[in-house]
PDB file of C-alpha atoms and ligand atoms in Angstrom:
ATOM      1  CA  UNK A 508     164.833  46.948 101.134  1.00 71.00           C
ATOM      2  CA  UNK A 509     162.522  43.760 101.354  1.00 89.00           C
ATOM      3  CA  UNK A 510     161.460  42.002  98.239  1.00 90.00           C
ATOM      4  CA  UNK A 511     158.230  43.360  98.437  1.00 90.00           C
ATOM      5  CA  UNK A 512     158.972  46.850  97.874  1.00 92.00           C
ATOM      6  CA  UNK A 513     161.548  46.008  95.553  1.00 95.00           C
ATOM      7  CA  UNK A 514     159.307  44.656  93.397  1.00 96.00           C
ATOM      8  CA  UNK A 515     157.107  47.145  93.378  1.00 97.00           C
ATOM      9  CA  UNK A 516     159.669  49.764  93.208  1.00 97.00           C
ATOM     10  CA  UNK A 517     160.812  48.135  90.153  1.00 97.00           C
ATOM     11  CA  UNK A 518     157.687  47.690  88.073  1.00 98.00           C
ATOM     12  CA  UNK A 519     156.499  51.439  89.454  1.00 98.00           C
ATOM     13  CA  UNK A 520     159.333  52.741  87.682  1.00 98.00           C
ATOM     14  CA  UNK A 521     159.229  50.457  84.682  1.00 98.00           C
ATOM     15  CA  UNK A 522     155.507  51.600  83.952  1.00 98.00           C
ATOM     16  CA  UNK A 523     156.401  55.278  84.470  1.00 98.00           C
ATOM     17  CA  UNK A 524     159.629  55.268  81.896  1.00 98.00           C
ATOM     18  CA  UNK A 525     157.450  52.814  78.858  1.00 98.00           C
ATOM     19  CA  UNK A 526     154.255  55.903  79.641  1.00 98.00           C
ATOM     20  CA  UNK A 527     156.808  58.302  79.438  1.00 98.00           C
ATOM     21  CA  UNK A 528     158.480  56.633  76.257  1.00 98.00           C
ATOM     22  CA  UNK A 529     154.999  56.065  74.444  1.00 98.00           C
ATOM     23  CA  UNK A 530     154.183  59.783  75.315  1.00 98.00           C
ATOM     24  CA  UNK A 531     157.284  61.028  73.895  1.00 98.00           C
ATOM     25  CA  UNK A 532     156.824  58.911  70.349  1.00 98.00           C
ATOM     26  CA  UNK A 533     153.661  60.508  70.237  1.00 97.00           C
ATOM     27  CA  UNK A 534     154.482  64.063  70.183  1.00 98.00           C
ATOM     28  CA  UNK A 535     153.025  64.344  73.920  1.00 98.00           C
ATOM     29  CA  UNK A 536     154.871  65.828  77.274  1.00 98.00           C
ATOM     30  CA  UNK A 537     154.907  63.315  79.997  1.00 98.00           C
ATOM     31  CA  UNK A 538     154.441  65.357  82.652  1.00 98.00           C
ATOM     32  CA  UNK A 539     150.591  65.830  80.995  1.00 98.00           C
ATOM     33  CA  UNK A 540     149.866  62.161  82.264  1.00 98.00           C
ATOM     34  CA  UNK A 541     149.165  61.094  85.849  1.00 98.00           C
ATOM     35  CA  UNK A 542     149.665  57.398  86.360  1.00 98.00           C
ATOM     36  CA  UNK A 543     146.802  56.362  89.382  1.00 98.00           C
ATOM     37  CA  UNK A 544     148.027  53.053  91.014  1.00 98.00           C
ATOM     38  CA  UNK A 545     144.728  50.939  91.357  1.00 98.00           C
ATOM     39  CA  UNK A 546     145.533  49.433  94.677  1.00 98.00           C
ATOM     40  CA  UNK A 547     142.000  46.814  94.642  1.00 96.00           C
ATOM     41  CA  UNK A 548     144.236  43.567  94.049  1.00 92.00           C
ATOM     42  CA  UNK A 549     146.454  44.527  97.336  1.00 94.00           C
ATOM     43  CA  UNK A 550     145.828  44.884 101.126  1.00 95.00           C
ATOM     44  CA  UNK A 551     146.670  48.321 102.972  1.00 96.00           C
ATOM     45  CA  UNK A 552     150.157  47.151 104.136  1.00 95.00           C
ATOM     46  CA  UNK A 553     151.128  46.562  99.772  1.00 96.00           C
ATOM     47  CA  UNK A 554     148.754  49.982  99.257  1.00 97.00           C
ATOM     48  CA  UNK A 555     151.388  51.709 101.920  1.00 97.00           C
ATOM     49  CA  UNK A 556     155.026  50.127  99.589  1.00 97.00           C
ATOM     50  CA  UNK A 557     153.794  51.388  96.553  1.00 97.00           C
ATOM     51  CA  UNK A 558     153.121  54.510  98.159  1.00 98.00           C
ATOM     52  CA  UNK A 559     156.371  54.963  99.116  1.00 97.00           C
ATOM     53  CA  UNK A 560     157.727  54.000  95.930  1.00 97.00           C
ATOM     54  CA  UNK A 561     156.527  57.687  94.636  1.00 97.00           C
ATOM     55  CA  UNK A 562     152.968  56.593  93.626  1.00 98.00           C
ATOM     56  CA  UNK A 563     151.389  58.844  95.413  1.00 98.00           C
ATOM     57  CA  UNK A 564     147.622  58.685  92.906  1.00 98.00           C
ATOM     58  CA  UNK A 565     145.928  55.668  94.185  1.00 98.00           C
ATOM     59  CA  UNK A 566     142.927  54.493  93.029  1.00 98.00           C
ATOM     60  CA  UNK A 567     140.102  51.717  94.389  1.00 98.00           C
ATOM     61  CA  UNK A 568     137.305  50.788  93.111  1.00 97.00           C
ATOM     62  CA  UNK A 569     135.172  50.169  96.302  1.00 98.00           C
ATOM     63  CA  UNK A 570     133.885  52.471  97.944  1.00 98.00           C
ATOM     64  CA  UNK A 571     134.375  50.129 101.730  1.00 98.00           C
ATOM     65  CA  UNK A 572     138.302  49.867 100.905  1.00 98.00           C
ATOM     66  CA  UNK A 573     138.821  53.204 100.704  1.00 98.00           C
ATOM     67  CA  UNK A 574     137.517  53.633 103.599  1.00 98.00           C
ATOM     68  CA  UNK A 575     139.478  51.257 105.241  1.00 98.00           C
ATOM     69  CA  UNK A 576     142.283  52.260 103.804  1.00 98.00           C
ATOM     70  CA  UNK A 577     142.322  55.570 103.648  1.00 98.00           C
ATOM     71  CA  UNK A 578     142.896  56.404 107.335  1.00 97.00           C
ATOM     72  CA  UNK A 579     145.868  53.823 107.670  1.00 97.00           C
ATOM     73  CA  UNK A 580     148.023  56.017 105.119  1.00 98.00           C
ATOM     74  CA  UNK A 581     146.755  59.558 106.010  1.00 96.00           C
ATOM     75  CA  UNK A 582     150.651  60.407 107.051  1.00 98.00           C
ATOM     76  CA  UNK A 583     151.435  60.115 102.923  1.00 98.00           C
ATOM     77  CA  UNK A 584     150.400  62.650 100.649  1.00 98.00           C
ATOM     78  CA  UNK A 585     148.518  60.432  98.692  1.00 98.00           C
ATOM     79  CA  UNK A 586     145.398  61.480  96.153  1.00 98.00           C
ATOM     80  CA  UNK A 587     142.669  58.974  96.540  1.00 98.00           C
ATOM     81  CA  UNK A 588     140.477  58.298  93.322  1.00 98.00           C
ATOM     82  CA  UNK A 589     137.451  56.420  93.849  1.00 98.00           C
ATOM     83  CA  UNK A 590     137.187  54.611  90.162  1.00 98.00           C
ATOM     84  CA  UNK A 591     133.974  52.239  90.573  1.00 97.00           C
ATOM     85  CA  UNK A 592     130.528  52.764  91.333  1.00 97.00           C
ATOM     86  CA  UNK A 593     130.002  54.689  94.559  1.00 98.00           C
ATOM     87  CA  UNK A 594     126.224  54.210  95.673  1.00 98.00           C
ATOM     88  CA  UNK A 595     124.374  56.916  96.958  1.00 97.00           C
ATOM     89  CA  UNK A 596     124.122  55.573 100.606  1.00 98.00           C
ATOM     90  CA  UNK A 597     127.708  56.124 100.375  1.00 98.00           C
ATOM     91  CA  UNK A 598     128.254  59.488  99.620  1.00 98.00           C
ATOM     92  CA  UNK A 599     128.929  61.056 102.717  1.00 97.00           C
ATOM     93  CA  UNK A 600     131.327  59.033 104.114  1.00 98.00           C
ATOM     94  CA  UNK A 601     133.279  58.429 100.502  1.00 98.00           C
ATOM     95  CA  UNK A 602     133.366  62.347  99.998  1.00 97.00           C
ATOM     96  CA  UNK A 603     135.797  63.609 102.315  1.00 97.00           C
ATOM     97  CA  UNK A 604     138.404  61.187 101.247  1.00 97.00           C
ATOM     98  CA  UNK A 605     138.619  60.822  97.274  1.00 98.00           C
ATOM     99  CA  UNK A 606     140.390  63.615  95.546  1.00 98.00           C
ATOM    100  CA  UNK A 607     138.779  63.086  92.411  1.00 98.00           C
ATOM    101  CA  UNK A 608     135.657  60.649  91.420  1.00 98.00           C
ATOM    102  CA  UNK A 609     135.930  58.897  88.135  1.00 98.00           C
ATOM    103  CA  UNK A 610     132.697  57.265  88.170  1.00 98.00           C
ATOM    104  CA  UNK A 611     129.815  59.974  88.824  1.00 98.00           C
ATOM    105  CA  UNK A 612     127.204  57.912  86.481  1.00 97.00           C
ATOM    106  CA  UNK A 613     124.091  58.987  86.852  1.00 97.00           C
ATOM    107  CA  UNK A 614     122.140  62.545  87.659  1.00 97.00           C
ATOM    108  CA  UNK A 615     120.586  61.161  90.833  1.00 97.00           C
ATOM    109  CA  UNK A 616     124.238  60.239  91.909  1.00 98.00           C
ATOM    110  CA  UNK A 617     124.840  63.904  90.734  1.00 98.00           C
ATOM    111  CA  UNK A 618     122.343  65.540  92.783  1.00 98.00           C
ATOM    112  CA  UNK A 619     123.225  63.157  96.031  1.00 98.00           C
ATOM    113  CA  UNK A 620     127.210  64.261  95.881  1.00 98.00           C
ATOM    114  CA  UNK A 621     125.713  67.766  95.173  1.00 98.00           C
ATOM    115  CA  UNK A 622     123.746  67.936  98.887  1.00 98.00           C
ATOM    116  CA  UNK A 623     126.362  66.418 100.519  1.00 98.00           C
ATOM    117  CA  UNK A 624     129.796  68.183  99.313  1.00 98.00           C
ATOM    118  CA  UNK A 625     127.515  71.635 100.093  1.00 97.00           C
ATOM    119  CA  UNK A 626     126.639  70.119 103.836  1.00 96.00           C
ATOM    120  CA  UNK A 627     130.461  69.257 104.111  1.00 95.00           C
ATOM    121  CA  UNK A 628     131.679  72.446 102.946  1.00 93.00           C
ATOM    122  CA  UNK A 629     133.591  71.351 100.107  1.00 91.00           C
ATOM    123  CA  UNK A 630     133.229  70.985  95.777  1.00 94.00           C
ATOM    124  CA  UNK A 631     133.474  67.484  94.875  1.00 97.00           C
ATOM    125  CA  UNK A 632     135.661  66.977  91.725  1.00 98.00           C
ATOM    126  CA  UNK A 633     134.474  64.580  89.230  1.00 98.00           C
ATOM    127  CA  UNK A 634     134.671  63.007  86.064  1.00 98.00           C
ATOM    128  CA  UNK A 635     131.879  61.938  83.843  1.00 98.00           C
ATOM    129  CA  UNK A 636     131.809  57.954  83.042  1.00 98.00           C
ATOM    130  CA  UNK A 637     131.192  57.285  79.790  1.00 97.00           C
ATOM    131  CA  UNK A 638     129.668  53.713  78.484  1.00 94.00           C
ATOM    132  CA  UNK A 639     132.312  53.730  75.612  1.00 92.00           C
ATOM    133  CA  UNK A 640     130.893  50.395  74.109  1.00 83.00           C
ATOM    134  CA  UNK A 641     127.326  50.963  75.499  1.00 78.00           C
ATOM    135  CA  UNK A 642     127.351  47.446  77.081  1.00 79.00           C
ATOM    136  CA  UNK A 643     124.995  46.777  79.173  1.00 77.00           C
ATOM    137  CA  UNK A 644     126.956  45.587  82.543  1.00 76.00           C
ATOM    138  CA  UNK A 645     128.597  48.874  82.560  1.00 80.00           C
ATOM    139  CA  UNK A 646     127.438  52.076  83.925  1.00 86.00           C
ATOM    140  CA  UNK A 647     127.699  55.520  82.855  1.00 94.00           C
ATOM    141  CA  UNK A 648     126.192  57.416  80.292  1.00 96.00           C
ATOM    142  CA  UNK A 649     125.973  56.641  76.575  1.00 95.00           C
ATOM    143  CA  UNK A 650     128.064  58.991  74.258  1.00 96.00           C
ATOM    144  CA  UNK A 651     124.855  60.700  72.652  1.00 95.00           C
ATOM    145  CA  UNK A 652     124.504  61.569  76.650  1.00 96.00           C
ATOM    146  CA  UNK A 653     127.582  63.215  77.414  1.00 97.00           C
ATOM    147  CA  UNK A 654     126.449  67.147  76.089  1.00 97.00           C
ATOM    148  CA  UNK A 655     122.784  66.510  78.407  1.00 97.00           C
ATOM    149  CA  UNK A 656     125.015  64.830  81.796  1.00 97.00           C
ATOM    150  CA  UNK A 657     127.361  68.321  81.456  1.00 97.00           C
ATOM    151  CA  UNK A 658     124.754  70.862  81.368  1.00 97.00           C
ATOM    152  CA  UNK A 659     122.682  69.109  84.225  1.00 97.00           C
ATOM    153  CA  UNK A 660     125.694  68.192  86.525  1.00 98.00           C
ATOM    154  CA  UNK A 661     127.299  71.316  86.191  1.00 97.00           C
ATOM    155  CA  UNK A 662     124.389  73.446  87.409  1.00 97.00           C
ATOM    156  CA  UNK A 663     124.367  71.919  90.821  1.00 97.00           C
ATOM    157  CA  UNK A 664     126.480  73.734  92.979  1.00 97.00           C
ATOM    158  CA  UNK A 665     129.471  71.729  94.674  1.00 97.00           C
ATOM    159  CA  UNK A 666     130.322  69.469  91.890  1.00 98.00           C
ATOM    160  CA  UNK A 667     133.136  70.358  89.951  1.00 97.00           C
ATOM    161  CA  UNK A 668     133.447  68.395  86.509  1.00 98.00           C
ATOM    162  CA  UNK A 669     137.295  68.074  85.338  1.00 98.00           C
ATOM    163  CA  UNK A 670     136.725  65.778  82.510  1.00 98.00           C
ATOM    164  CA  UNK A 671     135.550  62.255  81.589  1.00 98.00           C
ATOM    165  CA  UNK A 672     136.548  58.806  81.877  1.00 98.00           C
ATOM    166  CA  UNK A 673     136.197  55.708  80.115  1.00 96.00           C
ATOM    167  CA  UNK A 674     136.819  51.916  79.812  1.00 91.00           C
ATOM    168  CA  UNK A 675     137.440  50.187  76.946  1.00 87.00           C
ATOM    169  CA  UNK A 676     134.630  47.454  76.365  1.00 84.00           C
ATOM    170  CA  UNK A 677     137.032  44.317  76.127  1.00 66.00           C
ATOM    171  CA  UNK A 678     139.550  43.836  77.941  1.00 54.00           C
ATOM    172  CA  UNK A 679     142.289  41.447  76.015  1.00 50.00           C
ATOM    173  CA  UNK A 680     145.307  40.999  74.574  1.00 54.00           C
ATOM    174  CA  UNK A 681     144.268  40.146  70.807  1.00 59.00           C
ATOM    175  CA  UNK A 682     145.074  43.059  68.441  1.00 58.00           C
ATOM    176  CA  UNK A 683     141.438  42.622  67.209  1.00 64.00           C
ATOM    177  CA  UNK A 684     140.848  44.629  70.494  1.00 73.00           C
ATOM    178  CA  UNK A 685     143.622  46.620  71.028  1.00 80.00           C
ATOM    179  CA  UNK A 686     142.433  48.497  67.807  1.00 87.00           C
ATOM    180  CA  UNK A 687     138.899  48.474  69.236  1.00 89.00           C
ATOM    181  CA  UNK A 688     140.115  49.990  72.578  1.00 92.00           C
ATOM    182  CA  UNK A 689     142.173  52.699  70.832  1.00 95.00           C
ATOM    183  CA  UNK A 690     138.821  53.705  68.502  1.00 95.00           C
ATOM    184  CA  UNK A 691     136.980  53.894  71.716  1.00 95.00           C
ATOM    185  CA  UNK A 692     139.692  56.204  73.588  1.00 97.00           C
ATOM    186  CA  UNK A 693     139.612  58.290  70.348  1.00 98.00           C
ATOM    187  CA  UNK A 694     135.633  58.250  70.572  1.00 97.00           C
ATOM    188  CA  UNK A 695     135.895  59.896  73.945  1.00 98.00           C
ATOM    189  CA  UNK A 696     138.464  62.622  73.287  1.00 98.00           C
ATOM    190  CA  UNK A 697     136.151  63.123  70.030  1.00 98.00           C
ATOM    191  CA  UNK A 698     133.054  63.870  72.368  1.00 98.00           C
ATOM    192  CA  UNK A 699     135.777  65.695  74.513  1.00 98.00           C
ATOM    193  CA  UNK A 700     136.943  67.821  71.360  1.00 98.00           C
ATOM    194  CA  UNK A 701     133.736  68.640  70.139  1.00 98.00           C
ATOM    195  CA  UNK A 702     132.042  69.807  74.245  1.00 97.00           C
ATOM    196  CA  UNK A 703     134.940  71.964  74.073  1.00 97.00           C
ATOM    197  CA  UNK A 704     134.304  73.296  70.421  1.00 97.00           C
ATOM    198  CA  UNK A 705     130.686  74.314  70.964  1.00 95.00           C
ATOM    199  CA  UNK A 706     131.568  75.891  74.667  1.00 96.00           C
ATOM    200  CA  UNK A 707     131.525  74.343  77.637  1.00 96.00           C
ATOM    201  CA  UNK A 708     129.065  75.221  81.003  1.00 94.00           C
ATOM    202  CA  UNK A 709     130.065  77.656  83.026  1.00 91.00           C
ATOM    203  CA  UNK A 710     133.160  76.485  85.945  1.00 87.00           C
ATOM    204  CA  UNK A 711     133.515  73.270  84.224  1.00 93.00           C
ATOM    205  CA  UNK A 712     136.166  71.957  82.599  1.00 97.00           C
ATOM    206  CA  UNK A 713     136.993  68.169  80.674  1.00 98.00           C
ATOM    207  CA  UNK A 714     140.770  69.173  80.541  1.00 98.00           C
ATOM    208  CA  UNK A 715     141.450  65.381  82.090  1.00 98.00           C
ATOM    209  CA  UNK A 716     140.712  61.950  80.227  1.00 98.00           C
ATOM    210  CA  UNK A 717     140.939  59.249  82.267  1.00 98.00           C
ATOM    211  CA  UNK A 718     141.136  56.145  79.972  1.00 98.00           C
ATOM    212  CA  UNK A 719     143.752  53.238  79.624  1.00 97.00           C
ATOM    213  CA  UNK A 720     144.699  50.442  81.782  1.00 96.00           C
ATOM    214  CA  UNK A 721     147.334  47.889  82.520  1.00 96.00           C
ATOM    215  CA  UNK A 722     146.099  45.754  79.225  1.00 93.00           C
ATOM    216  CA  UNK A 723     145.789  49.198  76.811  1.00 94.00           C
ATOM    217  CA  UNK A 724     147.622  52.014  78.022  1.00 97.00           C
ATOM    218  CA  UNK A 725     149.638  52.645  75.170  1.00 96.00           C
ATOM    219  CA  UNK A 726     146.343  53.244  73.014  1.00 96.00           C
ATOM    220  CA  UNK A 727     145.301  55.461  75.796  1.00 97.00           C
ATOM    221  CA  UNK A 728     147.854  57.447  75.366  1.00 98.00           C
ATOM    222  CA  UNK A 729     147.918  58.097  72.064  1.00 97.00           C
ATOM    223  CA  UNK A 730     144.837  58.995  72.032  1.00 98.00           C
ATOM    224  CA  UNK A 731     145.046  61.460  74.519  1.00 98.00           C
ATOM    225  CA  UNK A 732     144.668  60.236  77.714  1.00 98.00           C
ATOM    226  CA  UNK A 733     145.826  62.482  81.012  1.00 98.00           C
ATOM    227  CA  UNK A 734     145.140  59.828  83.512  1.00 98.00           C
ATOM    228  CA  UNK A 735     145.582  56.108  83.303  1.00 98.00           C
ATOM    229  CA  UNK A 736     143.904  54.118  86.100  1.00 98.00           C
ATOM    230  CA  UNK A 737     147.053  50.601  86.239  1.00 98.00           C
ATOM    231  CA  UNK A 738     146.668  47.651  88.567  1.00 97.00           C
ATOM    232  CA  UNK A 739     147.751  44.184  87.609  1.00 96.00           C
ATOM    233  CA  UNK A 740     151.106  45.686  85.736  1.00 97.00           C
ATOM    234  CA  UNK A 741     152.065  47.304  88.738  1.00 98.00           C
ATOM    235  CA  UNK A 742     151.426  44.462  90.983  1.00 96.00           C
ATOM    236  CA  UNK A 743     153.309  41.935  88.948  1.00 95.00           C
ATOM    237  CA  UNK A 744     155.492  39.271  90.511  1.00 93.00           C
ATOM    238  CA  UNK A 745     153.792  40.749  93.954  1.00 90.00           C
ATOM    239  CA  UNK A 746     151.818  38.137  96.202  1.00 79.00           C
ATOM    240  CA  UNK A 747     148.631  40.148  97.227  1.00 68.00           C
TER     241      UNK A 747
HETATM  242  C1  PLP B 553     140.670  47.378  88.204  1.00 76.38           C
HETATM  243  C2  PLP B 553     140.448  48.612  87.431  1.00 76.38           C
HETATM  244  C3  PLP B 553     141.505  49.200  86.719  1.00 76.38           C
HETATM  245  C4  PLP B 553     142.897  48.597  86.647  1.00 76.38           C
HETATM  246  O1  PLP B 553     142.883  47.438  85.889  1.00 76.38           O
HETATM  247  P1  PLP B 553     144.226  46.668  85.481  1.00 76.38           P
HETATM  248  O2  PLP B 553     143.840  45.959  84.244  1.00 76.38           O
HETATM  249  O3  PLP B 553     144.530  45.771  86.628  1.00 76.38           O
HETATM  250  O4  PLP B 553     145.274  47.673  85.260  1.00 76.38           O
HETATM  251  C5  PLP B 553     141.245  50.379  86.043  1.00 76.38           C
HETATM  252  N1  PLP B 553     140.025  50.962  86.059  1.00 76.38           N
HETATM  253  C6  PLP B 553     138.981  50.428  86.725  1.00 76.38           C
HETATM  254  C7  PLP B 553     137.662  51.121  86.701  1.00 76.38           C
HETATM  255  C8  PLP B 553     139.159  49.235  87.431  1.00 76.38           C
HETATM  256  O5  PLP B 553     138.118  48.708  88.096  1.00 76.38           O
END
């Protein structure tokens, strides 16, 4: 094995056992989280080693590198998850190759992936982005949004919502903010908890939280996270 995948190989599986540790201290099953690999910091050739170290969720942020991508590893089963902004002009060509879309933002985004899954014969399965610190460089929708977003998404046919995501507003090591990310995770499974309490649309679901990265995973997960988005941690020590 070169040093490459050895490296990888090695922090892969040191990132599964501490989620699977942290999960376990927290009264949760392990198998309830899905770890996504965000692949953005490495080329398709680094994309293809940690692929075959077992991390077979892979997630990019733009839209143009999955496309590239994409293609080069379609012999691995890999799940693609498209995690940043897709624009509208880019629907079509992004849809037939993410398993799941973290970032649907906006109705008009909404309506676009609506046409365009129905044209291609498919549902597209999304999550909702939430603005979890309502900051202004970020997209998605405001918390106060979330219960208007569901009911309008999920009456356009081909979109099928799975749950929603969200990024802590700072990202940083200071516990200042650790204890701010972990109230924002526990905002969104709040909004989560209380969708679910009054009755959700009909066909749609927010069984999956995708919220927690390399810098605040562990608050992430005990708050309830099912899918953690992790790129620098799993990259470390690796020249991209
Ligand atoms: C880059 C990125 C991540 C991963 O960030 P790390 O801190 O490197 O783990 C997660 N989510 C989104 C939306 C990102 O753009």
């Amino acid at each position: 094995m070169n040093k490459l995948n050895e490296t990888l190989l090695r922090n892969w599986h040191a990132v599964r056992e501490q989620v699977d540790e942290i999960a376990v201290q927290a009264g949760r099953d392990p198998t309830t989280i899905r770890i996504v690999g965000v692949t953005k910091y490495g080329n398709a050739a680094v994309t293809r080693a940690l692929a075959e170290c077992g991390c077979l969720d892979l997630g990019e942020s733009r839209p143009q590198s999955l496309w590239e991508k994409a293609p080069l590893l379609n012999d691995l089963p890999v799940r693609w998850h498209l995690i940043g902004h897709l624009q509208r002009n880019k629907v079509a060509r992004t849809l037939p190759l993410v398993w799941m879309l973290h970032s649907l933002d906006s109705l008009r985004l909404a309506e676009s992936l609506s046409t365009h899954a129905l044209s291609q014969g498919g549902s597209a399965r999304v999550l909702l982005e939430v603005n979890l610190g309502n900051e202004s460089a970020k997209g998605g929708f405001a918390l106060d949004q979330v219960e208007e977003a569901l009911v309008r998404v999920s009456a356009l046919p081909g979109i099928t919502i799975c749950g929603l995501m969200g990024m802590a507003s700072l990202q940083s090591s200071h516990e200042c903010d650790l204890d701010r990310a972990r109230r924002e995770f526990a905002s969104l499974r709040t909004c989560r908890d209380q969708l679910c309490d009054q009755g959700l649309p009909e066909g749609c679901s927010l069984d999956e939280l995708s919220m927690g990265m390399s810098g605040d995973f562990p608050a992430a997960i005990i708050e309830g996270s099912t899918i953690l988005r992790i790129g620098s941690r799993l990259f470390e020590g690796v020249e991209v």
